[in-house]
């Protein structure tokens, strides 16, 4: 994720065709990194719950809560950049300012990814070395971290792997499907946008509605 985000800002040079090709490749790398880490967030959150009295589902919800602020952050950064460079200093008539703005917007996205790398590197394992992890009553020997290798040694776990993978696949189709049509949804709610700044603050408001149903209930805290 860190490499993909940073390369999106630093490697997108050349003609319009090559820039789009490089950007697609960089975002693909970023997507592989995020897609690999994202499904593990729920598992890591539940396994690192220290309080035995805490509801695991609530702890998992707290982890997913930050997905919404993460979706809002690019719009906030965009408004800040437009405020610094001027709301009118973008587009074909202001190529230098536009180039700097979009590279900063994409490059800043590498900062959270870098922090995740550092924090994950120093994170203590959730399962003590003296304790073998279990799934479905089956003790897993820590010979390999590859899920397919583990499933091959324990065929009874294959249904857990397939069920989890299929569930996340269907969830991502719905989630990212809505994200693809978000500009149309924004136009339906707010009307046609005239400036990028309007697009940003409308995106902040639209994504903020997710906080209404992703926030953990106070009684569960």
Tab-separated table of C-alpha atoms in Angstrom:
chain	number	residue	atom	x	y	z
A	1	UNK	CA	0.000	0.000	0.000
A	2	UNK	CA	2.809	2.396	0.895
A	3	UNK	CA	4.691	1.703	-2.349
A	4	UNK	CA	1.527	2.026	-4.456
A	5	UNK	CA	0.461	5.307	-2.841
A	6	UNK	CA	3.926	6.862	-3.053
A	7	UNK	CA	4.451	5.707	-6.645
A	8	UNK	CA	1.083	7.229	-7.592
A	9	UNK	CA	2.494	10.631	-6.687
A	10	UNK	CA	6.097	10.280	-7.867
A	11	UNK	CA	5.923	8.092	-10.985
A	12	UNK	CA	3.003	9.629	-12.879
A	13	UNK	CA	4.892	11.600	-15.511
A	14	UNK	CA	4.787	11.749	-19.293
A	15	UNK	CA	1.963	11.894	-21.810
A	16	UNK	CA	-1.659	11.626	-20.749
A	17	UNK	CA	-1.798	8.010	-21.953
A	18	UNK	CA	1.304	6.946	-20.023
A	19	UNK	CA	0.209	8.839	-16.905
A	20	UNK	CA	-3.106	6.998	-16.775
A	21	UNK	CA	-1.374	3.663	-17.405
A	22	UNK	CA	1.165	4.254	-14.625
A	23	UNK	CA	-1.546	5.513	-12.271
A	24	UNK	CA	-3.678	2.413	-12.899
A	25	UNK	CA	-0.698	0.148	-12.197
A	26	UNK	CA	0.202	2.033	-9.005
A	27	UNK	CA	-3.377	1.999	-7.719
A	28	UNK	CA	-3.565	-1.718	-8.511
A	29	UNK	CA	-0.509	-2.326	-6.316
A	30	UNK	CA	-2.074	-0.193	-3.585
A	31	UNK	CA	-5.341	-2.127	-3.922
A	32	UNK	CA	-3.565	-5.460	-3.510
A	33	UNK	CA	-1.940	-4.200	-0.323
A	34	UNK	CA	-5.118	-2.733	1.123
A	35	UNK	CA	-7.172	-5.721	-0.012
A	36	UNK	CA	-4.788	-8.081	1.747
A	37	UNK	CA	-4.760	-6.130	5.004
A	38	UNK	CA	-8.387	-5.023	5.073
A	39	UNK	CA	-10.032	-8.436	5.692
A	40	UNK	CA	-7.543	-9.125	8.484
A	41	UNK	CA	-8.586	-6.000	10.393
A	42	UNK	CA	-11.621	-7.710	11.945
A	43	UNK	CA	-9.593	-10.761	12.975
A	44	UNK	CA	-6.776	-8.684	14.444
A	45	UNK	CA	-9.230	-6.516	16.362
A	46	UNK	CA	-11.024	-9.514	17.868
A	47	UNK	CA	-7.826	-11.393	18.730
A	48	UNK	CA	-6.178	-8.415	20.423
A	49	UNK	CA	-9.151	-7.671	22.682
A	50	UNK	CA	-7.578	-7.618	26.127
A	51	UNK	CA	-10.745	-7.195	28.170
A	52	UNK	CA	-12.501	-10.530	28.561
A	53	UNK	CA	-15.774	-8.727	29.305
A	54	UNK	CA	-15.716	-6.771	26.048
A	55	UNK	CA	-18.012	-7.835	23.220
A	56	UNK	CA	-15.866	-8.987	20.322
A	57	UNK	CA	-18.448	-7.721	17.851
A	58	UNK	CA	-18.224	-4.249	19.406
A	59	UNK	CA	-14.431	-4.284	19.188
A	60	UNK	CA	-14.629	-5.294	15.537
A	61	UNK	CA	-17.125	-2.475	14.915
A	62	UNK	CA	-14.717	0.000	16.501
A	63	UNK	CA	-12.054	-1.120	14.047
A	64	UNK	CA	-14.336	-0.690	11.044
A	65	UNK	CA	-15.495	2.692	12.312
A	66	UNK	CA	-12.277	4.280	11.081
A	67	UNK	CA	-13.080	3.312	7.515
A	68	UNK	CA	-15.468	6.267	7.297
A	69	UNK	CA	-13.014	8.932	8.568
A	70	UNK	CA	-10.529	7.428	6.110
A	71	UNK	CA	-13.013	7.961	3.272
A	72	UNK	CA	-13.596	11.552	4.392
A	73	UNK	CA	-9.903	12.443	4.740
A	74	UNK	CA	-9.107	12.841	0.988
A	75	UNK	CA	-11.920	15.376	0.608
A	76	UNK	CA	-10.637	17.344	3.619
A	77	UNK	CA	-7.093	17.293	2.242
A	78	UNK	CA	-8.482	18.401	-1.123
A	79	UNK	CA	-10.218	21.397	0.458
A	80	UNK	CA	-7.019	22.343	2.283
A	81	UNK	CA	-4.989	22.161	-0.942
A	82	UNK	CA	-7.582	24.235	-2.810
A	83	UNK	CA	-7.521	26.763	0.013
A	84	UNK	CA	-3.730	27.000	-0.098
A	85	UNK	CA	-3.364	27.181	-3.890
A	86	UNK	CA	-6.623	29.017	-4.543
A	87	UNK	CA	-9.931	27.533	-5.623
A	88	UNK	CA	-9.486	28.738	-9.205
A	89	UNK	CA	-5.863	27.595	-9.628
A	90	UNK	CA	-6.490	24.203	-11.140
A	91	UNK	CA	-7.234	22.671	-14.502
A	92	UNK	CA	-5.622	22.974	-17.929
A	93	UNK	CA	-4.822	26.646	-17.452
A	94	UNK	CA	-2.882	26.007	-14.240
A	95	UNK	CA	-0.948	22.802	-14.982
A	96	UNK	CA	1.894	23.398	-12.512
A	97	UNK	CA	-0.455	24.010	-9.573
A	98	UNK	CA	-2.700	21.139	-10.623
A	99	UNK	CA	0.272	18.757	-10.862
A	100	UNK	CA	1.482	19.674	-7.389
A	101	UNK	CA	-1.989	19.401	-5.878
A	102	UNK	CA	-2.817	15.963	-7.203
A	103	UNK	CA	0.637	14.608	-6.340
A	104	UNK	CA	0.330	15.906	-2.799
A	105	UNK	CA	-3.168	14.454	-2.513
A	106	UNK	CA	-2.006	11.000	-3.632
A	107	UNK	CA	1.353	11.169	-1.846
A	108	UNK	CA	-0.147	12.063	1.538
A	109	UNK	CA	-2.059	8.784	1.292
A	110	UNK	CA	1.270	6.994	1.758
A	111	UNK	CA	1.601	8.360	5.304
A	112	UNK	CA	-1.140	6.197	6.904
A	113	UNK	CA	0.160	3.167	4.985
A	114	UNK	CA	3.674	3.799	6.288
A	115	UNK	CA	2.383	4.102	9.849
A	116	UNK	CA	0.552	0.780	9.449
A	117	UNK	CA	3.794	-0.853	8.284
A	118	UNK	CA	5.701	0.454	11.319
A	119	UNK	CA	2.973	-0.405	13.851
A	120	UNK	CA	2.431	-3.873	12.379
A	121	UNK	CA	6.160	-4.553	12.439
A	122	UNK	CA	6.356	-3.830	16.176
A	123	UNK	CA	3.011	-5.408	17.061
A	124	UNK	CA	3.184	-8.289	19.495
A	125	UNK	CA	1.737	-11.573	18.201
A	126	UNK	CA	-1.870	-12.074	19.290
A	127	UNK	CA	-1.283	-15.777	19.987
A	128	UNK	CA	1.410	-16.706	22.545
A	129	UNK	CA	4.168	-18.933	21.186
A	130	UNK	CA	3.302	-21.628	23.721
A	131	UNK	CA	-0.313	-21.717	22.575
A	132	UNK	CA	-1.370	-23.260	19.291
A	133	UNK	CA	-4.183	-21.380	17.499
A	134	UNK	CA	-7.466	-23.178	16.995
A	135	UNK	CA	-10.230	-22.885	14.411
A	136	UNK	CA	-13.375	-24.946	14.483
A	137	UNK	CA	-11.907	-27.190	17.161
A	138	UNK	CA	-8.840	-27.961	15.015
A	139	UNK	CA	-5.416	-27.152	16.411
A	140	UNK	CA	-3.297	-25.411	13.779
A	141	UNK	CA	0.414	-26.136	13.825
A	142	UNK	CA	2.367	-22.984	13.052
A	143	UNK	CA	4.351	-24.457	10.155
A	144	UNK	CA	3.234	-21.958	7.517
A	145	UNK	CA	1.369	-18.677	7.442
A	146	UNK	CA	-0.007	-19.408	3.956
A	147	UNK	CA	-3.784	-20.004	4.337
A	148	UNK	CA	-3.892	-22.307	1.311
A	149	UNK	CA	-1.080	-24.461	2.725
A	150	UNK	CA	-2.885	-24.630	6.060
A	151	UNK	CA	-6.150	-25.536	4.326
A	152	UNK	CA	-4.376	-28.272	2.380
A	153	UNK	CA	-3.114	-29.815	5.631
A	154	UNK	CA	-6.535	-29.388	7.240
A	155	UNK	CA	-9.228	-29.985	4.582
A	156	UNK	CA	-11.948	-29.477	7.186
A	157	UNK	CA	-10.959	-25.793	7.295
A	158	UNK	CA	-11.458	-25.250	3.574
A	159	UNK	CA	-15.102	-24.304	4.050
A	160	UNK	CA	-14.064	-21.542	6.492
A	161	UNK	CA	-11.614	-20.172	3.907
A	162	UNK	CA	-14.128	-20.328	1.057
A	163	UNK	CA	-16.943	-18.889	3.174
A	164	UNK	CA	-14.821	-15.977	4.365
A	165	UNK	CA	-13.458	-15.239	0.912
A	166	UNK	CA	-16.892	-15.350	-0.727
A	167	UNK	CA	-18.420	-13.143	1.967
A	168	UNK	CA	-15.736	-10.477	1.534
A	169	UNK	CA	-16.038	-10.723	-2.260
A	170	UNK	CA	-19.781	-10.033	-2.148
A	171	UNK	CA	-19.318	-7.252	0.411
A	172	UNK	CA	-16.704	-5.522	-1.760
A	173	UNK	CA	-18.964	-5.686	-4.812
A	174	UNK	CA	-21.660	-3.793	-2.893
A	175	UNK	CA	-19.322	-1.349	-1.152
A	176	UNK	CA	-17.166	-0.380	-4.111
A	177	UNK	CA	-20.125	-0.547	-6.488
A	178	UNK	CA	-21.742	2.279	-4.530
A	179	UNK	CA	-18.420	4.162	-4.475
A	180	UNK	CA	-18.250	4.067	-8.271
A	181	UNK	CA	-21.609	5.815	-8.614
A	182	UNK	CA	-21.013	8.274	-5.754
A	183	UNK	CA	-20.639	11.259	-8.152
A	184	UNK	CA	-24.122	10.521	-9.507
A	185	UNK	CA	-25.504	10.182	-5.980
A	186	UNK	CA	-23.876	13.509	-5.040
A	187	UNK	CA	-25.455	15.203	-8.055
A	188	UNK	CA	-28.872	13.799	-7.141
A	189	UNK	CA	-28.586	15.040	-3.553
A	190	UNK	CA	-26.869	18.419	-4.001
A	191	UNK	CA	-27.332	19.196	-7.686
A	192	UNK	CA	-24.594	19.720	-10.256
A	193	UNK	CA	-21.254	20.840	-8.830
A	194	UNK	CA	-19.657	23.996	-10.220
A	195	UNK	CA	-16.283	23.863	-8.459
A	196	UNK	CA	-13.928	21.252	-7.011
A	197	UNK	CA	-14.318	22.818	-3.592
A	198	UNK	CA	-18.058	22.133	-3.734
A	199	UNK	CA	-17.344	18.548	-4.742
A	200	UNK	CA	-15.079	18.162	-1.702
A	201	UNK	CA	-17.410	19.519	0.960
A	202	UNK	CA	-20.351	17.637	-0.504
A	203	UNK	CA	-18.263	14.458	-0.404
A	204	UNK	CA	-17.486	15.128	3.262
A	205	UNK	CA	-21.177	15.508	4.117
A	206	UNK	CA	-22.251	12.480	2.090
A	207	UNK	CA	-19.604	10.196	3.612
A	208	UNK	CA	-20.256	11.579	7.105
A	209	UNK	CA	-23.711	10.005	7.031
A	210	UNK	CA	-21.931	6.651	7.380
A	211	UNK	CA	-20.920	7.687	10.901
A	212	UNK	CA	-24.568	7.364	11.926
A	213	UNK	CA	-24.508	3.581	11.554
A	214	UNK	CA	-20.807	2.713	11.939
A	215	UNK	CA	-20.394	4.310	15.386
A	216	UNK	CA	-20.431	1.728	18.203
A	217	UNK	CA	-23.330	2.149	20.584
A	218	UNK	CA	-22.398	3.841	23.904
A	219	UNK	CA	-24.082	1.041	25.835
A	220	UNK	CA	-21.696	-1.457	24.198
A	221	UNK	CA	-18.550	0.500	25.098
